[in-house]
């Protein structure tokens, strides 16, 4: 019986069960909600969130109360950069990808340097960076949409690429495989768990803790930049604060996946299931005419409930 209860309490199992229940609820509220086409559309949206959550995942795994609150700003900035670089031309896709990755890595580097060299707590550092990014967005475009997605990018995100599945979903699957390999089969991944479990012990064992933490924030920034690029392909155009919705949602997805906010424990597979769950929940809330503020309240309450259920893990370290 104890083994059964332990299995039932596994985050991935809980997420999969809730996904099935929410799909059934959605189908009950709106016939066709669980149809093949609708499920694909939900997976496209979940892919965008899941890519942001991949970077959030490694930062949280690294411990030291590491949460990246700047991801929403990086998503917004990357979408605007990509839209202006490609401006509706397929020839601009590669330059846009490079520009977005460079921007994500740069702001991730600033976050990492602030946390490691200036010893600013991650929450404070990334919240301050979010403010900088939001101000930068206003300066750049004054909140006015600018630039367009290239047809090739829009097709990749929204149209079937292989086996009737859009390219963005295949990209997300590939990211999931690479994340699992990196976390569990590479020295870099083992070091992430080491510094997340006990930073001092990892340092004494020869792990370059500061460089690792800087790298984690840079990875988070680049994943957020990729999501911003793909979000442009999904929406067709960009506007300020388009990525705002991903900050809280990415944290919830990671916690739902079983990753401890104290770091050192968890993985990405459960985070992928958490992203799907949140997108389905958001779609149901939209179906019953809950506005954006109401959805944010539900997401916040969901995070608190998850922490009470299994997300807190061991006590947070100072």
PDB file of C-alpha atoms in Angstrom:
ATOM      1  CA  UNK A   1       0.000   0.000   0.000  1.00  0.00           C
ATOM      2  CA  UNK A   2       2.831   2.413   0.857  1.00  0.00           C
ATOM      3  CA  UNK A   3       4.378   1.800  -2.554  1.00  0.00           C
ATOM      4  CA  UNK A   4       1.061   2.539  -4.250  1.00  0.00           C
ATOM      5  CA  UNK A   5       0.643   5.775  -2.293  1.00  0.00           C
ATOM      6  CA  UNK A   6       4.212   6.774  -3.101  1.00  0.00           C
ATOM      7  CA  UNK A   7       3.566   6.135  -6.803  1.00  0.00           C
ATOM      8  CA  UNK A   8       0.337   8.121  -6.775  1.00  0.00           C
ATOM      9  CA  UNK A   9       2.130  11.064  -5.176  1.00  0.00           C
ATOM     10  CA  UNK A  10       4.684  11.229  -8.004  1.00  0.00           C
ATOM     11  CA  UNK A  11       4.375  14.639  -9.695  1.00  0.00           C
ATOM     12  CA  UNK A  12       4.391  13.208 -13.211  1.00  0.00           C
ATOM     13  CA  UNK A  13       1.620  10.743 -12.361  1.00  0.00           C
ATOM     14  CA  UNK A  14      -0.456  13.476 -10.735  1.00  0.00           C
ATOM     15  CA  UNK A  15       0.032  15.735 -13.764  1.00  0.00           C
ATOM     16  CA  UNK A  16      -0.974  13.052 -16.262  1.00  0.00           C
ATOM     17  CA  UNK A  17      -4.098  12.178 -14.274  1.00  0.00           C
ATOM     18  CA  UNK A  18      -5.081  15.845 -14.010  1.00  0.00           C
ATOM     19  CA  UNK A  19      -4.458  16.351 -17.730  1.00  0.00           C
ATOM     20  CA  UNK A  20      -6.886  13.545 -18.508  1.00  0.00           C
ATOM     21  CA  UNK A  21      -9.475  14.928 -16.068  1.00  0.00           C
ATOM     22  CA  UNK A  22      -9.172  18.458 -17.426  1.00  0.00           C
ATOM     23  CA  UNK A  23      -9.541  17.259 -21.006  1.00  0.00           C
ATOM     24  CA  UNK A  24     -12.706  15.419 -19.972  1.00  0.00           C
ATOM     25  CA  UNK A  25     -13.972  18.537 -18.182  1.00  0.00           C
ATOM     26  CA  UNK A  26     -13.195  20.692 -21.189  1.00  0.00           C
ATOM     27  CA  UNK A  27     -14.973  18.282 -23.511  1.00  0.00           C
ATOM     28  CA  UNK A  28     -17.991  18.386 -21.204  1.00  0.00           C
ATOM     29  CA  UNK A  29     -18.056  22.177 -21.129  1.00  0.00           C
ATOM     30  CA  UNK A  30     -17.349  22.611 -24.832  1.00  0.00           C
ATOM     31  CA  UNK A  31     -17.850  19.703 -27.261  1.00  0.00           C
ATOM     32  CA  UNK A  32     -14.795  19.383 -29.483  1.00  0.00           C
ATOM     33  CA  UNK A  33     -12.414  20.612 -26.770  1.00  0.00           C
ATOM     34  CA  UNK A  34     -10.552  17.282 -26.790  1.00  0.00           C
ATOM     35  CA  UNK A  35     -10.608  16.818 -30.572  1.00  0.00           C
ATOM     36  CA  UNK A  36      -7.359  16.105 -32.393  1.00  0.00           C
ATOM     37  CA  UNK A  37      -7.066  19.560 -33.906  1.00  0.00           C
ATOM     38  CA  UNK A  38      -7.758  21.313 -30.621  1.00  0.00           C
ATOM     39  CA  UNK A  39      -5.268  19.117 -28.753  1.00  0.00           C
ATOM     40  CA  UNK A  40      -2.595  20.034 -31.313  1.00  0.00           C
ATOM     41  CA  UNK A  41      -3.331  23.717 -30.795  1.00  0.00           C
ATOM     42  CA  UNK A  42      -3.043  23.265 -27.037  1.00  0.00           C
ATOM     43  CA  UNK A  43       0.282  21.475 -27.495  1.00  0.00           C
ATOM     44  CA  UNK A  44       1.614  24.332 -29.617  1.00  0.00           C
ATOM     45  CA  UNK A  45       0.839  26.792 -26.830  1.00  0.00           C
ATOM     46  CA  UNK A  46       2.237  24.358 -24.245  1.00  0.00           C
ATOM     47  CA  UNK A  47       5.440  24.112 -26.290  1.00  0.00           C
ATOM     48  CA  UNK A  48       5.994  27.856 -25.944  1.00  0.00           C
ATOM     49  CA  UNK A  49       5.550  27.682 -22.182  1.00  0.00           C
ATOM     50  CA  UNK A  50       7.598  24.482 -21.950  1.00  0.00           C
ATOM     51  CA  UNK A  51      10.570  26.070 -23.704  1.00  0.00           C
ATOM     52  CA  UNK A  52      10.572  28.987 -21.246  1.00  0.00           C
ATOM     53  CA  UNK A  53      10.199  26.511 -18.374  1.00  0.00           C
ATOM     54  CA  UNK A  54      13.260  24.570 -19.577  1.00  0.00           C
ATOM     55  CA  UNK A  55      15.491  27.500 -18.690  1.00  0.00           C
ATOM     56  CA  UNK A  56      13.577  28.165 -15.490  1.00  0.00           C
ATOM     57  CA  UNK A  57      14.074  24.507 -14.608  1.00  0.00           C
ATOM     58  CA  UNK A  58      17.877  24.569 -14.686  1.00  0.00           C
ATOM     59  CA  UNK A  59      18.048  27.812 -12.684  1.00  0.00           C
ATOM     60  CA  UNK A  60      15.811  26.359  -9.964  1.00  0.00           C
ATOM     61  CA  UNK A  61      17.717  23.065  -9.962  1.00  0.00           C
ATOM     62  CA  UNK A  62      20.876  25.057  -9.279  1.00  0.00           C
ATOM     63  CA  UNK A  63      19.548  25.998  -5.846  1.00  0.00           C
ATOM     64  CA  UNK A  64      20.288  29.124  -3.814  1.00  0.00           C
ATOM     65  CA  UNK A  65      16.609  30.055  -4.188  1.00  0.00           C
ATOM     66  CA  UNK A  66      17.311  30.557  -7.877  1.00  0.00           C
ATOM     67  CA  UNK A  67      14.249  31.760  -9.760  1.00  0.00           C
ATOM     68  CA  UNK A  68      14.467  33.780 -12.953  1.00  0.00           C
ATOM     69  CA  UNK A  69      11.758  36.442 -12.901  1.00  0.00           C
ATOM     70  CA  UNK A  70      13.136  38.151 -15.998  1.00  0.00           C
ATOM     71  CA  UNK A  71      12.099  35.441 -18.487  1.00  0.00           C
ATOM     72  CA  UNK A  72       8.894  37.263 -19.456  1.00  0.00           C
ATOM     73  CA  UNK A  73      10.853  40.381 -20.361  1.00  0.00           C
ATOM     74  CA  UNK A  74      13.344  38.376 -22.433  1.00  0.00           C
ATOM     75  CA  UNK A  75      10.483  36.679 -24.293  1.00  0.00           C
ATOM     76  CA  UNK A  76       8.943  40.069 -25.126  1.00  0.00           C
ATOM     77  CA  UNK A  77      12.237  41.627 -26.185  1.00  0.00           C
ATOM     78  CA  UNK A  78      13.183  38.640 -28.339  1.00  0.00           C
ATOM     79  CA  UNK A  79       9.842  38.699 -30.130  1.00  0.00           C
ATOM     80  CA  UNK A  80      10.329  42.385 -30.962  1.00  0.00           C
ATOM     81  CA  UNK A  81      13.944  41.855 -32.043  1.00  0.00           C
ATOM     82  CA  UNK A  82      12.978  38.920 -34.259  1.00  0.00           C
ATOM     83  CA  UNK A  83      10.062  40.812 -35.799  1.00  0.00           C
ATOM     84  CA  UNK A  84      12.251  43.768 -36.715  1.00  0.00           C
ATOM     85  CA  UNK A  85      15.150  41.670 -38.017  1.00  0.00           C
ATOM     86  CA  UNK A  86      13.115  39.400 -40.277  1.00  0.00           C
ATOM     87  CA  UNK A  87      10.243  41.829 -41.002  1.00  0.00           C
ATOM     88  CA  UNK A  88       8.261  39.247 -42.956  1.00  0.00           C
ATOM     89  CA  UNK A  89      11.211  37.866 -44.974  1.00  0.00           C
ATOM     90  CA  UNK A  90      12.414  34.270 -44.745  1.00  0.00           C
ATOM     91  CA  UNK A  91      15.958  35.464 -45.400  1.00  0.00           C
ATOM     92  CA  UNK A  92      15.906  37.123 -41.994  1.00  0.00           C
ATOM     93  CA  UNK A  93      15.119  33.980 -39.997  1.00  0.00           C
ATOM     94  CA  UNK A  94      18.735  32.950 -39.332  1.00  0.00           C
ATOM     95  CA  UNK A  95      19.889  36.488 -38.387  1.00  0.00           C
ATOM     96  CA  UNK A  96      16.828  36.788 -36.136  1.00  0.00           C
ATOM     97  CA  UNK A  97      17.664  33.508 -34.390  1.00  0.00           C
ATOM     98  CA  UNK A  98      21.241  34.640 -33.795  1.00  0.00           C
ATOM     99  CA  UNK A  99      20.144  38.079 -32.574  1.00  0.00           C
ATOM    100  CA  UNK A 100      17.587  36.588 -30.158  1.00  0.00           C
ATOM    101  CA  UNK A 101      20.045  34.047 -28.753  1.00  0.00           C
ATOM    102  CA  UNK A 102      22.647  36.789 -28.284  1.00  0.00           C
ATOM    103  CA  UNK A 103      20.131  38.999 -26.460  1.00  0.00           C
ATOM    104  CA  UNK A 104      18.971  36.140 -24.230  1.00  0.00           C
ATOM    105  CA  UNK A 105      22.553  35.147 -23.402  1.00  0.00           C
ATOM    106  CA  UNK A 106      23.505  38.765 -22.673  1.00  0.00           C
ATOM    107  CA  UNK A 107      20.727  39.430 -20.184  1.00  0.00           C
ATOM    108  CA  UNK A 108      21.251  35.988 -18.661  1.00  0.00           C
ATOM    109  CA  UNK A 109      24.934  36.869 -18.261  1.00  0.00           C
ATOM    110  CA  UNK A 110      23.996  40.091 -16.476  1.00  0.00           C
ATOM    111  CA  UNK A 111      21.727  38.142 -14.133  1.00  0.00           C
ATOM    112  CA  UNK A 112      24.451  35.599 -13.443  1.00  0.00           C
ATOM    113  CA  UNK A 113      27.093  38.243 -12.773  1.00  0.00           C
ATOM    114  CA  UNK A 114      24.771  40.125 -10.446  1.00  0.00           C
ATOM    115  CA  UNK A 115      24.007  36.971  -8.467  1.00  0.00           C
ATOM    116  CA  UNK A 116      27.577  35.633  -8.279  1.00  0.00           C
ATOM    117  CA  UNK A 117      29.852  38.671  -8.208  1.00  0.00           C
ATOM    118  CA  UNK A 118      27.614  41.274  -6.594  1.00  0.00           C
ATOM    119  CA  UNK A 119      25.886  38.650  -4.404  1.00  0.00           C
ATOM    120  CA  UNK A 120      22.438  40.030  -5.157  1.00  0.00           C
ATOM    121  CA  UNK A 121      19.725  37.466  -4.312  1.00  0.00           C
ATOM    122  CA  UNK A 122      18.362  35.874  -7.523  1.00  0.00           C
ATOM    123  CA  UNK A 123      14.803  37.049  -6.846  1.00  0.00           C
ATOM    124  CA  UNK A 124      15.946  40.651  -6.448  1.00  0.00           C
ATOM    125  CA  UNK A 125      18.402  40.551  -9.352  1.00  0.00           C
ATOM    126  CA  UNK A 126      16.000  39.052 -11.880  1.00  0.00           C
ATOM    127  CA  UNK A 127      13.098  41.209 -10.714  1.00  0.00           C
ATOM    128  CA  UNK A 128      15.272  44.263 -11.244  1.00  0.00           C
ATOM    129  CA  UNK A 129      16.296  42.957 -14.660  1.00  0.00           C
ATOM    130  CA  UNK A 130      12.629  42.507 -15.532  1.00  0.00           C
ATOM    131  CA  UNK A 131      12.094  46.189 -14.763  1.00  0.00           C
ATOM    132  CA  UNK A 132      15.042  47.109 -16.976  1.00  0.00           C
ATOM    133  CA  UNK A 133      13.678  45.009 -19.828  1.00  0.00           C
ATOM    134  CA  UNK A 134      10.193  46.464 -19.504  1.00  0.00           C
ATOM    135  CA  UNK A 135      11.625  49.963 -19.636  1.00  0.00           C
ATOM    136  CA  UNK A 136      13.746  49.015 -22.633  1.00  0.00           C
ATOM    137  CA  UNK A 137      10.669  47.720 -24.445  1.00  0.00           C
ATOM    138  CA  UNK A 138       8.903  51.035 -23.924  1.00  0.00           C
ATOM    139  CA  UNK A 139      11.915  52.965 -25.159  1.00  0.00           C
ATOM    140  CA  UNK A 140      12.281  50.797 -28.253  1.00  0.00           C
ATOM    141  CA  UNK A 141       8.709  50.674 -29.474  1.00  0.00           C
ATOM    142  CA  UNK A 142       6.547  52.715 -27.098  1.00  0.00           C
ATOM    143  CA  UNK A 143       4.301  49.659 -26.892  1.00  0.00           C
ATOM    144  CA  UNK A 144       3.442  49.796 -30.596  1.00  0.00           C
ATOM    145  CA  UNK A 145       3.588  46.500 -32.566  1.00  0.00           C
ATOM    146  CA  UNK A 146       6.532  46.402 -34.955  1.00  0.00           C
ATOM    147  CA  UNK A 147       7.855  43.886 -37.470  1.00  0.00           C
ATOM    148  CA  UNK A 148       6.308  40.722 -38.814  1.00  0.00           C
ATOM    149  CA  UNK A 149       7.079  37.032 -38.638  1.00  0.00           C
ATOM    150  CA  UNK A 150       8.530  35.426 -41.741  1.00  0.00           C
ATOM    151  CA  UNK A 151       6.183  32.953 -43.487  1.00  0.00           C
ATOM    152  CA  UNK A 152       8.701  30.167 -42.891  1.00  0.00           C
ATOM    153  CA  UNK A 153       8.715  30.784 -39.144  1.00  0.00           C
ATOM    154  CA  UNK A 154       4.915  30.952 -38.936  1.00  0.00           C
ATOM    155  CA  UNK A 155       4.650  27.749 -40.929  1.00  0.00           C
ATOM    156  CA  UNK A 156       7.164  26.009 -38.645  1.00  0.00           C
ATOM    157  CA  UNK A 157       5.208  26.969 -35.536  1.00  0.00           C
ATOM    158  CA  UNK A 158       1.628  26.461 -36.707  1.00  0.00           C
ATOM    159  CA  UNK A 159       1.683  24.006 -39.628  1.00  0.00           C
ATOM    160  CA  UNK A 160       2.391  20.248 -39.686  1.00  0.00           C
ATOM    161  CA  UNK A 161       6.050  19.433 -40.293  1.00  0.00           C
ATOM    162  CA  UNK A 162       6.110  15.642 -39.997  1.00  0.00           C
ATOM    163  CA  UNK A 163       3.472  13.042 -39.099  1.00  0.00           C
ATOM    164  CA  UNK A 164       0.881  15.829 -38.976  1.00  0.00           C
ATOM    165  CA  UNK A 165       2.664  17.481 -36.038  1.00  0.00           C
ATOM    166  CA  UNK A 166       3.816  21.132 -36.170  1.00  0.00           C
ATOM    167  CA  UNK A 167       7.527  21.868 -36.059  1.00  0.00           C
ATOM    168  CA  UNK A 168       7.325  23.694 -32.708  1.00  0.00           C
ATOM    169  CA  UNK A 169       6.133  20.499 -31.027  1.00  0.00           C
ATOM    170  CA  UNK A 170       8.977  18.513 -32.597  1.00  0.00           C
ATOM    171  CA  UNK A 171      11.373  21.211 -31.368  1.00  0.00           C
ATOM    172  CA  UNK A 172       9.951  20.899 -27.860  1.00  0.00           C
ATOM    173  CA  UNK A 173      10.327  17.113 -27.944  1.00  0.00           C
ATOM    174  CA  UNK A 174      13.934  17.512 -29.043  1.00  0.00           C
ATOM    175  CA  UNK A 175      14.554  19.990 -26.220  1.00  0.00           C
ATOM    176  CA  UNK A 176      13.030  17.508 -23.783  1.00  0.00           C
ATOM    177  CA  UNK A 177      15.357  14.739 -24.969  1.00  0.00           C
ATOM    178  CA  UNK A 178      18.396  17.017 -24.838  1.00  0.00           C
ATOM    179  CA  UNK A 179      17.448  18.282 -21.380  1.00  0.00           C
ATOM    180  CA  UNK A 180      17.075  14.735 -20.049  1.00  0.00           C
ATOM    181  CA  UNK A 181      20.435  13.761 -21.543  1.00  0.00           C
ATOM    182  CA  UNK A 182      22.176  16.872 -20.215  1.00  0.00           C
ATOM    183  CA  UNK A 183      20.783  16.588 -16.704  1.00  0.00           C
ATOM    184  CA  UNK A 184      21.330  12.866 -16.221  1.00  0.00           C
ATOM    185  CA  UNK A 185      24.150  11.849 -18.571  1.00  0.00           C
ATOM    186  CA  UNK A 186      26.659  14.710 -18.580  1.00  0.00           C
ATOM    187  CA  UNK A 187      29.140  16.177 -16.131  1.00  0.00           C
ATOM    188  CA  UNK A 188      27.464  19.554 -16.523  1.00  0.00           C
ATOM    189  CA  UNK A 189      24.119  18.092 -15.448  1.00  0.00           C
ATOM    190  CA  UNK A 190      25.634  16.318 -12.467  1.00  0.00           C
ATOM    191  CA  UNK A 191      27.224  19.591 -11.406  1.00  0.00           C
ATOM    192  CA  UNK A 192      23.842  21.317 -11.529  1.00  0.00           C
ATOM    193  CA  UNK A 193      22.434  18.803  -9.069  1.00  0.00           C
ATOM    194  CA  UNK A 194      25.591  19.053  -6.954  1.00  0.00           C
ATOM    195  CA  UNK A 195      25.460  22.836  -6.483  1.00  0.00           C
ATOM    196  CA  UNK A 196      21.701  22.662  -5.984  1.00  0.00           C
ATOM    197  CA  UNK A 197      22.045  20.034  -3.249  1.00  0.00           C
ATOM    198  CA  UNK A 198      24.996  21.570  -1.421  1.00  0.00           C
ATOM    199  CA  UNK A 199      26.830  24.493  -2.944  1.00  0.00           C
ATOM    200  CA  UNK A 200      29.668  24.453  -0.416  1.00  0.00           C
ATOM    201  CA  UNK A 201      30.311  20.730  -0.843  1.00  0.00           C
ATOM    202  CA  UNK A 202      30.265  21.134  -4.624  1.00  0.00           C
ATOM    203  CA  UNK A 203      32.820  23.955  -4.380  1.00  0.00           C
ATOM    204  CA  UNK A 204      35.085  21.864  -2.155  1.00  0.00           C
ATOM    205  CA  UNK A 205      34.820  19.054  -4.706  1.00  0.00           C
ATOM    206  CA  UNK A 206      36.209  21.340  -7.404  1.00  0.00           C
ATOM    207  CA  UNK A 207      32.988  22.420  -9.126  1.00  0.00           C
ATOM    208  CA  UNK A 208      33.288  25.976 -10.550  1.00  0.00           C
ATOM    209  CA  UNK A 209      30.157  27.160  -8.758  1.00  0.00           C
ATOM    210  CA  UNK A 210      30.206  30.767  -9.961  1.00  0.00           C
ATOM    211  CA  UNK A 211      30.738  29.851 -13.596  1.00  0.00           C
ATOM    212  CA  UNK A 212      28.032  27.200 -13.351  1.00  0.00           C
ATOM    213  CA  UNK A 213      25.517  29.650 -11.935  1.00  0.00           C
ATOM    214  CA  UNK A 214      26.315  32.219 -14.608  1.00  0.00           C
ATOM    215  CA  UNK A 215      25.872  29.503 -17.247  1.00  0.00           C
ATOM    216  CA  UNK A 216      22.473  28.524 -15.812  1.00  0.00           C
ATOM    217  CA  UNK A 217      21.141  32.081 -16.073  1.00  0.00           C
ATOM    218  CA  UNK A 218      22.507  32.349 -19.609  1.00  0.00           C
ATOM    219  CA  UNK A 219      20.752  29.105 -20.540  1.00  0.00           C
ATOM    220  CA  UNK A 220      17.527  30.450 -19.057  1.00  0.00           C
ATOM    221  CA  UNK A 221      17.870  33.643 -21.091  1.00  0.00           C
ATOM    222  CA  UNK A 222      18.500  31.746 -24.329  1.00  0.00           C
ATOM    223  CA  UNK A 223      15.528  29.435 -23.831  1.00  0.00           C
ATOM    224  CA  UNK A 224      13.319  32.466 -23.150  1.00  0.00           C
ATOM    225  CA  UNK A 225      14.695  34.040 -26.345  1.00  0.00           C
ATOM    226  CA  UNK A 226      13.845  30.924 -28.365  1.00  0.00           C
ATOM    227  CA  UNK A 227      10.323  31.012 -26.940  1.00  0.00           C
ATOM    228  CA  UNK A 228      10.004  34.691 -27.891  1.00  0.00           C
ATOM    229  CA  UNK A 229      11.062  33.905 -31.450  1.00  0.00           C
ATOM    230  CA  UNK A 230       8.543  31.062 -31.694  1.00  0.00           C
ATOM    231  CA  UNK A 231       5.843  33.205 -30.087  1.00  0.00           C
ATOM    232  CA  UNK A 232       6.339  35.710 -32.890  1.00  0.00           C
ATOM    233  CA  UNK A 233       5.782  32.895 -35.386  1.00  0.00           C
ATOM    234  CA  UNK A 234       2.619  31.899 -33.564  1.00  0.00           C
ATOM    235  CA  UNK A 235       1.102  35.379 -33.309  1.00  0.00           C
ATOM    236  CA  UNK A 236       2.505  36.846 -36.537  1.00  0.00           C
ATOM    237  CA  UNK A 237       3.534  40.156 -34.929  1.00  0.00           C
ATOM    238  CA  UNK A 238       5.083  41.383 -31.696  1.00  0.00           C
ATOM    239  CA  UNK A 239       4.149  43.889 -29.029  1.00  0.00           C
ATOM    240  CA  UNK A 240       5.455  44.983 -25.639  1.00  0.00           C
ATOM    241  CA  UNK A 241       4.871  42.652 -22.659  1.00  0.00           C
ATOM    242  CA  UNK A 242       3.741  39.757 -24.856  1.00  0.00           C
ATOM    243  CA  UNK A 243       5.868  37.475 -22.675  1.00  0.00           C
ATOM    244  CA  UNK A 244       4.556  38.694 -19.338  1.00  0.00           C
ATOM    245  CA  UNK A 245       2.274  35.676 -18.991  1.00  0.00           C
ATOM    246  CA  UNK A 246       5.184  33.224 -18.939  1.00  0.00           C
ATOM    247  CA  UNK A 247       6.955  34.275 -15.733  1.00  0.00           C
ATOM    248  CA  UNK A 248       4.573  32.836 -13.153  1.00  0.00           C
ATOM    249  CA  UNK A 249       3.403  30.015 -15.427  1.00  0.00           C
ATOM    250  CA  UNK A 250       6.962  28.765 -16.004  1.00  0.00           C
ATOM    251  CA  UNK A 251       7.600  28.578 -12.254  1.00  0.00           C
ATOM    252  CA  UNK A 252       4.350  26.672 -11.672  1.00  0.00           C
ATOM    253  CA  UNK A 253       5.193  24.215 -14.452  1.00  0.00           C
ATOM    254  CA  UNK A 254       8.594  23.520 -12.886  1.00  0.00           C
ATOM    255  CA  UNK A 255       7.163  23.036  -9.396  1.00  0.00           C
ATOM    256  CA  UNK A 256       4.382  20.833 -10.745  1.00  0.00           C
ATOM    257  CA  UNK A 257       7.062  18.724 -12.416  1.00  0.00           C
ATOM    258  CA  UNK A 258       8.482  17.860  -9.016  1.00  0.00           C
ATOM    259  CA  UNK A 259      11.509  20.162  -8.977  1.00  0.00           C
ATOM    260  CA  UNK A 260      12.200  21.450  -5.483  1.00  0.00           C
ATOM    261  CA  UNK A 261      12.472  25.216  -5.151  1.00  0.00           C
ATOM    262  CA  UNK A 262      15.404  24.523  -2.824  1.00  0.00           C
ATOM    263  CA  UNK A 263      17.241  23.023  -5.797  1.00  0.00           C
ATOM    264  CA  UNK A 264      19.097  19.766  -6.363  1.00  0.00           C
ATOM    265  CA  UNK A 265      16.032  17.610  -6.958  1.00  0.00           C
ATOM    266  CA  UNK A 266      13.774  17.222  -9.980  1.00  0.00           C
ATOM    267  CA  UNK A 267      13.894  17.007 -13.754  1.00  0.00           C
ATOM    268  CA  UNK A 268      12.367  18.263 -16.970  1.00  0.00           C
ATOM    269  CA  UNK A 269       9.934  15.493 -17.942  1.00  0.00           C
ATOM    270  CA  UNK A 270       7.507  16.460 -15.216  1.00  0.00           C
ATOM    271  CA  UNK A 271       7.906  20.118 -16.183  1.00  0.00           C
ATOM    272  CA  UNK A 272       6.721  19.276 -19.702  1.00  0.00           C
ATOM    273  CA  UNK A 273       3.608  17.630 -18.252  1.00  0.00           C
ATOM    274  CA  UNK A 274       3.096  20.642 -15.997  1.00  0.00           C
ATOM    275  CA  UNK A 275       3.213  22.993 -18.978  1.00  0.00           C
ATOM    276  CA  UNK A 276       0.564  20.966 -20.800  1.00  0.00           C
ATOM    277  CA  UNK A 277      -1.606  20.917 -17.695  1.00  0.00           C
ATOM    278  CA  UNK A 278      -1.435  24.683 -17.226  1.00  0.00           C
ATOM    279  CA  UNK A 279      -2.294  25.384 -20.857  1.00  0.00           C
ATOM    280  CA  UNK A 280      -5.329  23.103 -20.676  1.00  0.00           C
ATOM    281  CA  UNK A 281      -6.395  24.773 -17.427  1.00  0.00           C
ATOM    282  CA  UNK A 282      -5.996  28.212 -19.011  1.00  0.00           C
ATOM    283  CA  UNK A 283      -8.070  27.135 -22.008  1.00  0.00           C
ATOM    284  CA  UNK A 284     -10.851  25.895 -19.740  1.00  0.00           C
ATOM    285  CA  UNK A 285     -10.811  29.171 -17.786  1.00  0.00           C
ATOM    286  CA  UNK A 286     -11.093  31.039 -21.074  1.00  0.00           C
ATOM    287  CA  UNK A 287     -13.974  28.788 -22.109  1.00  0.00           C
ATOM    288  CA  UNK A 288     -15.901  29.741 -18.968  1.00  0.00           C
ATOM    289  CA  UNK A 289     -15.124  33.464 -19.573  1.00  0.00           C
ATOM    290  CA  UNK A 290     -12.596  34.032 -16.787  1.00  0.00           C
ATOM    291  CA  UNK A 291     -10.553  37.147 -17.622  1.00  0.00           C
ATOM    292  CA  UNK A 292      -6.764  37.505 -17.423  1.00  0.00           C
ATOM    293  CA  UNK A 293      -6.748  38.780 -13.835  1.00  0.00           C
ATOM    294  CA  UNK A 294      -8.880  35.844 -12.756  1.00  0.00           C
ATOM    295  CA  UNK A 295      -6.562  33.390 -14.527  1.00  0.00           C
ATOM    296  CA  UNK A 296      -3.532  34.894 -12.758  1.00  0.00           C
ATOM    297  CA  UNK A 297      -5.313  34.463  -9.425  1.00  0.00           C
ATOM    298  CA  UNK A 298      -5.999  30.818 -10.231  1.00  0.00           C
ATOM    299  CA  UNK A 299      -2.365  30.271 -11.238  1.00  0.00           C
ATOM    300  CA  UNK A 300      -1.122  31.886  -8.029  1.00  0.00           C
ATOM    301  CA  UNK A 301      -3.437  29.750  -5.924  1.00  0.00           C
ATOM    302  CA  UNK A 302      -2.309  26.692  -7.874  1.00  0.00           C
ATOM    303  CA  UNK A 303       1.332  27.411  -7.020  1.00  0.00           C
ATOM    304  CA  UNK A 304       0.499  27.697  -3.317  1.00  0.00           C
ATOM    305  CA  UNK A 305      -1.434  24.423  -3.378  1.00  0.00           C
ATOM    306  CA  UNK A 306       1.393  22.645  -5.171  1.00  0.00           C
ATOM    307  CA  UNK A 307       3.879  23.858  -2.579  1.00  0.00           C
ATOM    308  CA  UNK A 308       1.618  22.537   0.174  1.00  0.00           C
ATOM    309  CA  UNK A 309       1.198  19.186  -1.577  1.00  0.00           C
ATOM    310  CA  UNK A 310       4.718  18.215  -2.624  1.00  0.00           C
ATOM    311  CA  UNK A 311       6.655  21.130  -4.034  1.00  0.00           C
ATOM    312  CA  UNK A 312       8.323  22.481  -0.906  1.00  0.00           C
ATOM    313  CA  UNK A 313      10.661  19.525  -0.448  1.00  0.00           C
ATOM    314  CA  UNK A 314      13.327  20.065   2.157  1.00  0.00           C
ATOM    315  CA  UNK A 315      13.558  23.359   3.980  1.00  0.00           C
ATOM    316  CA  UNK A 316      14.871  26.254   1.973  1.00  0.00           C
ATOM    317  CA  UNK A 317      18.491  27.005   2.791  1.00  0.00           C
ATOM    318  CA  UNK A 318      19.718  30.478   3.596  1.00  0.00           C
TER     319      UNK A 318
END
